[in-house]
């Protein structure tokens, strides 16, 4: 029946539940578990979780490396949670804010053997919810009945896992003329993903010939740089510089993707900034939080270009990964157009790290 939630809609519901501090029920062919995000955990819910059975803390291998814990499952570590563990202990493992002041958090015992499939799914879920990648899980019998009786979201792994690795389909919502400083002939297009995530925007300058390569930029949202004029990055100058080039040439398309902080969200980005204040570079900070260097999905930009009728671009970028993504998704990059703006005394080390560790062509 069409009025019942689809797997994609259940996934969106699960993200909201986790952000609010509610657990979700995860199941696969061999068992089930109750999972809750470490970031939004409360003392009462930890106590109730511990009363249900043996609790395991799932962390990414990146975070486990910082904690000197074994990640026997490759990209995932399953840490045994002592029965007497308090919420402060859990949050100290999930959040690296006090790693330097309190480096000794162990000894930590990692589980090995058995399946880590539900633990891996739980981490992917909290990542997609823009939470710290750390979850608590406890085995569960009668998953479907438990979820129904307590009003919890039930996610089968077989349905959820492929959805988490795909780009959500995007649909145009609205478009209107928008005169801007860069060009009076502007138009703003809004695209909404099916998975309940943030909307993404296409800013069209002029009316580009769809049969020719268009000057284009993939720009990830940066509240601190785009809005506040932060000097810690070069995002604001890149945004304005790209629009100015498009205005000068009379046409172009800027894809504004709501993937703040390289896809980890603004709160986690501020956590990364705090770690940078402790002396870590931007990549090291992401790793200590448990994230990869870059968690963004650039396929969204290619999908929007296709929706707008473009198949070839002159790409304004310094990031080789964006070029590769475009080519891999069927958008031909006929030229890379350099965008070297915004360097200052506050972001020089940040830009050097992007060049050295992320391959940016600066």
mmCIF file of C-alpha atoms in Angstrom, residues 75-309:
data_model
loop_
_atom_site.group_PDB
_atom_site.id
_atom_site.type_symbol
_atom_site.label_atom_id
_atom_site.label_comp_id
_atom_site.label_asym_id
_atom_site.label_seq_id
_atom_site.Cartn_x
_atom_site.Cartn_y
_atom_site.Cartn_z
ATOM 1 C CA UNK A 75 36.851 -0.335 8.890
ATOM 2 C CA UNK A 76 35.032 -0.919 12.185
ATOM 3 C CA UNK A 77 35.971 -1.578 15.793
ATOM 4 C CA UNK A 78 33.621 -3.218 18.308
ATOM 5 C CA UNK A 79 34.608 -2.104 21.807
ATOM 6 C CA UNK A 80 33.307 -3.992 24.827
ATOM 7 C CA UNK A 81 31.455 -1.650 27.183
ATOM 8 C CA UNK A 82 32.003 -2.582 30.855
ATOM 9 C CA UNK A 83 28.814 -3.139 32.843
ATOM 10 C CA UNK A 84 29.761 -0.296 35.186
ATOM 11 C CA UNK A 85 30.574 2.173 32.398
ATOM 12 C CA UNK A 86 29.108 5.657 32.772
ATOM 13 C CA UNK A 87 28.088 8.082 30.051
ATOM 14 C CA UNK A 88 31.250 10.170 30.507
ATOM 15 C CA UNK A 89 33.351 7.153 29.532
ATOM 16 C CA UNK A 90 31.242 6.528 26.437
ATOM 17 C CA UNK A 91 31.375 10.130 25.278
ATOM 18 C CA UNK A 92 35.131 10.375 25.873
ATOM 19 C CA UNK A 93 35.627 7.507 23.427
ATOM 20 C CA UNK A 94 33.238 9.005 20.882
ATOM 21 C CA UNK A 95 34.411 12.631 21.062
ATOM 22 C CA UNK A 96 38.140 13.497 20.823
ATOM 23 C CA UNK A 97 37.757 16.898 22.489
ATOM 24 C CA UNK A 98 39.730 15.855 25.573
ATOM 25 C CA UNK A 99 42.132 13.378 23.956
ATOM 26 C CA UNK A 100 45.191 15.494 24.744
ATOM 27 C CA UNK A 101 44.225 16.296 28.320
ATOM 28 C CA UNK A 102 43.085 12.716 29.053
ATOM 29 C CA UNK A 103 44.981 10.457 26.629
ATOM 30 C CA UNK A 104 44.599 7.238 28.649
ATOM 31 C CA UNK A 105 41.086 5.897 28.094
ATOM 32 C CA UNK A 106 41.726 2.153 28.160
ATOM 33 C CA UNK A 107 42.501 -0.574 28.330
ATOM 34 C CA UNK A 108 39.987 -1.103 25.525
ATOM 35 C CA UNK A 109 38.962 -4.621 24.554
ATOM 36 C CA UNK A 110 37.881 -5.080 20.952
ATOM 37 C CA UNK A 111 35.595 -7.916 19.969
ATOM 38 C CA UNK A 112 36.673 -10.274 17.220
ATOM 39 C CA UNK A 113 34.785 -13.044 15.512
ATOM 40 C CA UNK A 114 31.129 -12.999 14.644
ATOM 41 C CA UNK A 115 29.457 -10.501 12.365
ATOM 42 C CA UNK A 116 30.048 -6.742 12.476
ATOM 43 C CA UNK A 117 27.428 -6.060 9.805
ATOM 44 C CA UNK A 118 24.933 -4.318 12.096
ATOM 45 C CA UNK A 119 27.693 -2.312 13.792
ATOM 46 C CA UNK A 120 28.914 -1.133 10.387
ATOM 47 C CA UNK A 121 25.332 -0.249 9.396
ATOM 48 C CA UNK A 122 24.834 1.709 12.625
ATOM 49 C CA UNK A 123 27.962 3.790 11.979
ATOM 50 C CA UNK A 124 26.858 4.534 8.422
ATOM 51 C CA UNK A 125 23.501 5.665 9.790
ATOM 52 C CA UNK A 126 24.879 8.111 12.348
ATOM 53 C CA UNK A 127 27.314 9.470 9.786
ATOM 54 C CA UNK A 128 24.436 10.160 7.425
ATOM 55 C CA UNK A 129 22.650 11.898 10.312
ATOM 56 C CA UNK A 130 25.703 14.217 10.715
ATOM 57 C CA UNK A 131 26.433 12.823 14.189
ATOM 58 C CA UNK A 132 29.721 11.581 15.618
ATOM 59 C CA UNK A 133 30.436 8.139 14.107
ATOM 60 C CA UNK A 134 29.975 6.157 17.310
ATOM 61 C CA UNK A 135 27.039 3.957 18.267
ATOM 62 C CA UNK A 136 26.037 1.634 21.090
ATOM 63 C CA UNK A 137 24.442 -1.687 20.247
ATOM 64 C CA UNK A 138 22.859 -4.460 22.303
ATOM 65 C CA UNK A 139 21.621 -7.779 20.842
ATOM 66 C CA UNK A 140 17.869 -8.080 20.504
ATOM 67 C CA UNK A 141 15.452 -10.994 20.200
ATOM 68 C CA UNK A 142 12.109 -10.637 18.444
ATOM 69 C CA UNK A 143 13.144 -7.446 16.650
ATOM 70 C CA UNK A 144 9.924 -6.854 14.714
ATOM 71 C CA UNK A 145 7.698 -7.309 17.756
ATOM 72 C CA UNK A 146 9.966 -5.170 19.963
ATOM 73 C CA UNK A 147 9.981 -2.333 17.425
ATOM 74 C CA UNK A 148 6.198 -2.470 16.977
ATOM 75 C CA UNK A 149 5.441 -2.558 20.705
ATOM 76 C CA UNK A 150 7.691 0.412 21.476
ATOM 77 C CA UNK A 151 7.113 2.536 18.372
ATOM 78 C CA UNK A 152 10.708 2.234 17.174
ATOM 79 C CA UNK A 153 11.951 2.325 13.599
ATOM 80 C CA UNK A 154 12.954 -1.099 12.250
ATOM 81 C CA UNK A 155 15.587 -1.171 9.499
ATOM 82 C CA UNK A 156 16.513 -4.420 7.766
ATOM 83 C CA UNK A 157 20.139 -4.341 6.665
ATOM 84 C CA UNK A 158 19.329 -5.727 3.215
ATOM 85 C CA UNK A 159 17.133 -2.703 2.472
ATOM 86 C CA UNK A 160 19.123 0.013 4.261
ATOM 87 C CA UNK A 161 22.724 -0.780 3.277
ATOM 88 C CA UNK A 162 22.406 -0.177 -0.483
ATOM 89 C CA UNK A 163 20.442 3.035 0.106
ATOM 90 C CA UNK A 164 23.235 4.428 2.287
ATOM 91 C CA UNK A 165 25.801 3.896 -0.454
ATOM 92 C CA UNK A 166 23.713 5.437 -3.223
ATOM 93 C CA UNK A 167 23.045 9.046 -4.091
ATOM 94 C CA UNK A 168 19.441 9.893 -3.377
ATOM 95 C CA UNK A 169 17.458 10.813 -6.503
ATOM 96 C CA UNK A 170 16.922 14.581 -6.822
ATOM 97 C CA UNK A 171 13.819 16.332 -8.065
ATOM 98 C CA UNK A 172 13.369 19.970 -9.122
ATOM 99 C CA UNK A 173 11.123 21.868 -6.713
ATOM 100 C CA UNK A 174 11.161 25.493 -7.849
ATOM 101 C CA UNK A 175 13.124 27.962 -9.955
ATOM 102 C CA UNK A 176 12.963 31.728 -10.350
ATOM 103 C CA UNK A 177 14.893 34.681 -11.735
ATOM 104 C CA UNK A 178 17.446 36.067 -9.279
ATOM 105 C CA UNK A 179 19.469 39.182 -10.154
ATOM 106 C CA UNK A 180 22.808 39.134 -8.316
ATOM 107 C CA UNK A 181 25.856 41.333 -7.929
ATOM 108 C CA UNK A 182 27.787 38.952 -10.153
ATOM 109 C CA UNK A 183 25.153 39.023 -12.890
ATOM 110 C CA UNK A 184 21.697 40.486 -13.240
ATOM 111 C CA UNK A 185 20.765 37.555 -15.481
ATOM 112 C CA UNK A 186 20.640 34.975 -12.702
ATOM 113 C CA UNK A 187 18.310 32.102 -11.921
ATOM 114 C CA UNK A 188 18.101 29.888 -8.825
ATOM 115 C CA UNK A 189 16.969 26.252 -9.072
ATOM 116 C CA UNK A 190 16.062 24.195 -5.979
ATOM 117 C CA UNK A 191 16.443 20.397 -5.965
ATOM 118 C CA UNK A 192 15.086 18.133 -3.219
ATOM 119 C CA UNK A 193 16.425 14.624 -2.527
ATOM 120 C CA UNK A 194 14.029 11.747 -1.950
ATOM 121 C CA UNK A 195 15.799 10.660 1.235
ATOM 122 C CA UNK A 196 14.670 13.654 3.301
ATOM 123 C CA UNK A 197 18.108 15.260 3.289
ATOM 124 C CA UNK A 198 19.027 18.881 2.702
ATOM 125 C CA UNK A 199 18.010 20.546 -0.535
ATOM 126 C CA UNK A 200 20.695 21.484 -3.051
ATOM 127 C CA UNK A 201 20.819 24.510 -5.358
ATOM 128 C CA UNK A 202 21.883 25.345 -8.879
ATOM 129 C CA UNK A 203 22.727 28.987 -9.557
ATOM 130 C CA UNK A 204 22.501 29.635 -13.285
ATOM 131 C CA UNK A 205 24.171 32.692 -14.775
ATOM 132 C CA UNK A 206 22.812 33.761 -18.155
ATOM 133 C CA UNK A 207 21.436 31.085 -20.448
ATOM 134 C CA UNK A 208 24.217 28.672 -21.356
ATOM 135 C CA UNK A 209 24.080 26.699 -24.605
ATOM 136 C CA UNK A 210 23.289 23.123 -23.505
ATOM 137 C CA UNK A 211 25.152 21.716 -26.528
ATOM 138 C CA UNK A 212 28.456 23.324 -25.460
ATOM 139 C CA UNK A 213 30.690 22.880 -22.365
ATOM 140 C CA UNK A 214 29.431 25.171 -19.611
ATOM 141 C CA UNK A 215 31.647 26.933 -17.072
ATOM 142 C CA UNK A 216 30.656 25.101 -13.885
ATOM 143 C CA UNK A 217 31.631 24.765 -10.245
ATOM 144 C CA UNK A 218 30.726 22.268 -7.540
ATOM 145 C CA UNK A 219 30.672 24.325 -4.340
ATOM 146 C CA UNK A 220 30.010 22.742 -0.974
ATOM 147 C CA UNK A 221 28.123 24.844 1.540
ATOM 148 C CA UNK A 222 30.396 26.620 4.020
ATOM 149 C CA UNK A 223 28.447 28.680 6.538
ATOM 150 C CA UNK A 224 31.605 30.028 8.142
ATOM 151 C CA UNK A 225 33.259 31.028 4.869
ATOM 152 C CA UNK A 226 30.329 31.870 2.601
ATOM 153 C CA UNK A 227 28.269 33.768 5.190
ATOM 154 C CA UNK A 228 30.628 34.872 7.965
ATOM 155 C CA UNK A 229 33.693 35.562 5.817
ATOM 156 C CA UNK A 230 35.883 33.132 7.759
ATOM 157 C CA UNK A 231 39.610 33.440 7.100
ATOM 158 C CA UNK A 232 40.267 29.804 8.087
ATOM 159 C CA UNK A 233 39.355 28.559 4.597
ATOM 160 C CA UNK A 234 39.136 29.848 1.028
ATOM 161 C CA UNK A 235 35.477 28.925 0.469
ATOM 162 C CA UNK A 236 33.963 32.409 0.494
ATOM 163 C CA UNK A 237 36.441 33.852 -2.019
ATOM 164 C CA UNK A 238 36.018 30.746 -4.198
ATOM 165 C CA UNK A 239 32.238 31.182 -4.221
ATOM 166 C CA UNK A 240 32.412 34.861 -5.140
ATOM 167 C CA UNK A 241 35.284 34.319 -7.566
ATOM 168 C CA UNK A 242 33.421 31.584 -9.431
ATOM 169 C CA UNK A 243 30.267 33.679 -9.736
ATOM 170 C CA UNK A 244 32.317 36.658 -10.907
ATOM 171 C CA UNK A 245 33.997 34.595 -13.652
ATOM 172 C CA UNK A 246 30.618 33.320 -14.806
ATOM 173 C CA UNK A 247 29.255 36.855 -14.813
ATOM 174 C CA UNK A 248 32.217 38.105 -16.855
ATOM 175 C CA UNK A 249 31.746 35.319 -19.404
ATOM 176 C CA UNK A 250 27.995 35.783 -19.541
ATOM 177 C CA UNK A 251 27.026 32.255 -18.537
ATOM 178 C CA UNK A 252 27.778 29.481 -16.091
ATOM 179 C CA UNK A 253 26.308 27.149 -13.512
ATOM 180 C CA UNK A 254 27.286 26.961 -9.834
ATOM 181 C CA UNK A 255 26.066 23.902 -7.948
ATOM 182 C CA UNK A 256 25.697 24.740 -4.270
ATOM 183 C CA UNK A 257 25.641 21.411 -2.419
ATOM 184 C CA UNK A 258 24.593 21.351 1.226
ATOM 185 C CA UNK A 259 27.488 19.211 2.416
ATOM 186 C CA UNK A 260 29.005 21.392 5.124
ATOM 187 C CA UNK A 261 32.447 20.545 6.420
ATOM 188 C CA UNK A 262 33.297 18.104 3.632
ATOM 189 C CA UNK A 263 30.099 16.240 4.366
ATOM 190 C CA UNK A 264 30.338 15.900 8.164
ATOM 191 C CA UNK A 265 27.992 18.758 9.098
ATOM 192 C CA UNK A 266 28.575 22.089 10.806
ATOM 193 C CA UNK A 267 28.694 20.739 14.385
ATOM 194 C CA UNK A 268 31.378 18.192 13.509
ATOM 195 C CA UNK A 269 33.189 20.828 11.479
ATOM 196 C CA UNK A 270 33.391 22.987 14.604
ATOM 197 C CA UNK A 271 34.707 19.979 16.507
ATOM 198 C CA UNK A 272 37.376 19.646 13.813
ATOM 199 C CA UNK A 273 38.208 23.342 14.140
ATOM 200 C CA UNK A 274 38.624 22.870 17.883
ATOM 201 C CA UNK A 275 41.065 20.033 17.217
ATOM 202 C CA UNK A 276 42.931 22.249 14.759
ATOM 203 C CA UNK A 277 43.327 24.762 17.583
ATOM 204 C CA UNK A 278 45.080 21.942 19.480
ATOM 205 C CA UNK A 279 47.620 21.596 16.664
ATOM 206 C CA UNK A 280 46.144 19.010 14.295
ATOM 207 C CA UNK A 281 45.756 19.718 10.594
ATOM 208 C CA UNK A 282 42.400 19.448 8.817
ATOM 209 C CA UNK A 283 42.884 15.809 7.740
ATOM 210 C CA UNK A 284 44.185 14.700 11.152
ATOM 211 C CA UNK A 285 41.221 16.396 12.841
ATOM 212 C CA UNK A 286 38.730 14.528 10.649
ATOM 213 C CA UNK A 287 40.458 11.232 11.394
ATOM 214 C CA UNK A 288 40.455 11.812 15.147
ATOM 215 C CA UNK A 289 36.716 12.421 14.948
ATOM 216 C CA UNK A 290 36.312 9.120 13.134
ATOM 217 C CA UNK A 291 35.661 10.470 9.644
ATOM 218 C CA UNK A 292 37.528 10.060 6.377
ATOM 219 C CA UNK A 293 39.349 12.992 4.739
ATOM 220 C CA UNK A 294 36.279 13.842 2.682
ATOM 221 C CA UNK A 295 32.747 12.454 3.219
ATOM 222 C CA UNK A 296 31.043 14.413 0.420
ATOM 223 C CA UNK A 297 29.014 12.896 -2.411
ATOM 224 C CA UNK A 298 29.900 14.806 -5.583
ATOM 225 C CA UNK A 299 27.567 12.579 -7.618
ATOM 226 C CA UNK A 300 24.789 14.946 -6.558
ATOM 227 C CA UNK A 301 26.333 17.700 -8.650
ATOM 228 C CA UNK A 302 26.477 15.522 -11.745
ATOM 229 C CA UNK A 303 22.848 14.535 -11.264
ATOM 230 C CA UNK A 304 21.769 18.200 -11.123
ATOM 231 C CA UNK A 305 23.751 19.043 -14.254
ATOM 232 C CA UNK A 306 21.997 16.246 -16.132
ATOM 233 C CA UNK A 307 18.601 17.430 -14.858
ATOM 234 C CA UNK A 308 19.399 20.871 -16.285
ATOM 235 C CA UNK A 309 20.444 19.433 -19.640
#
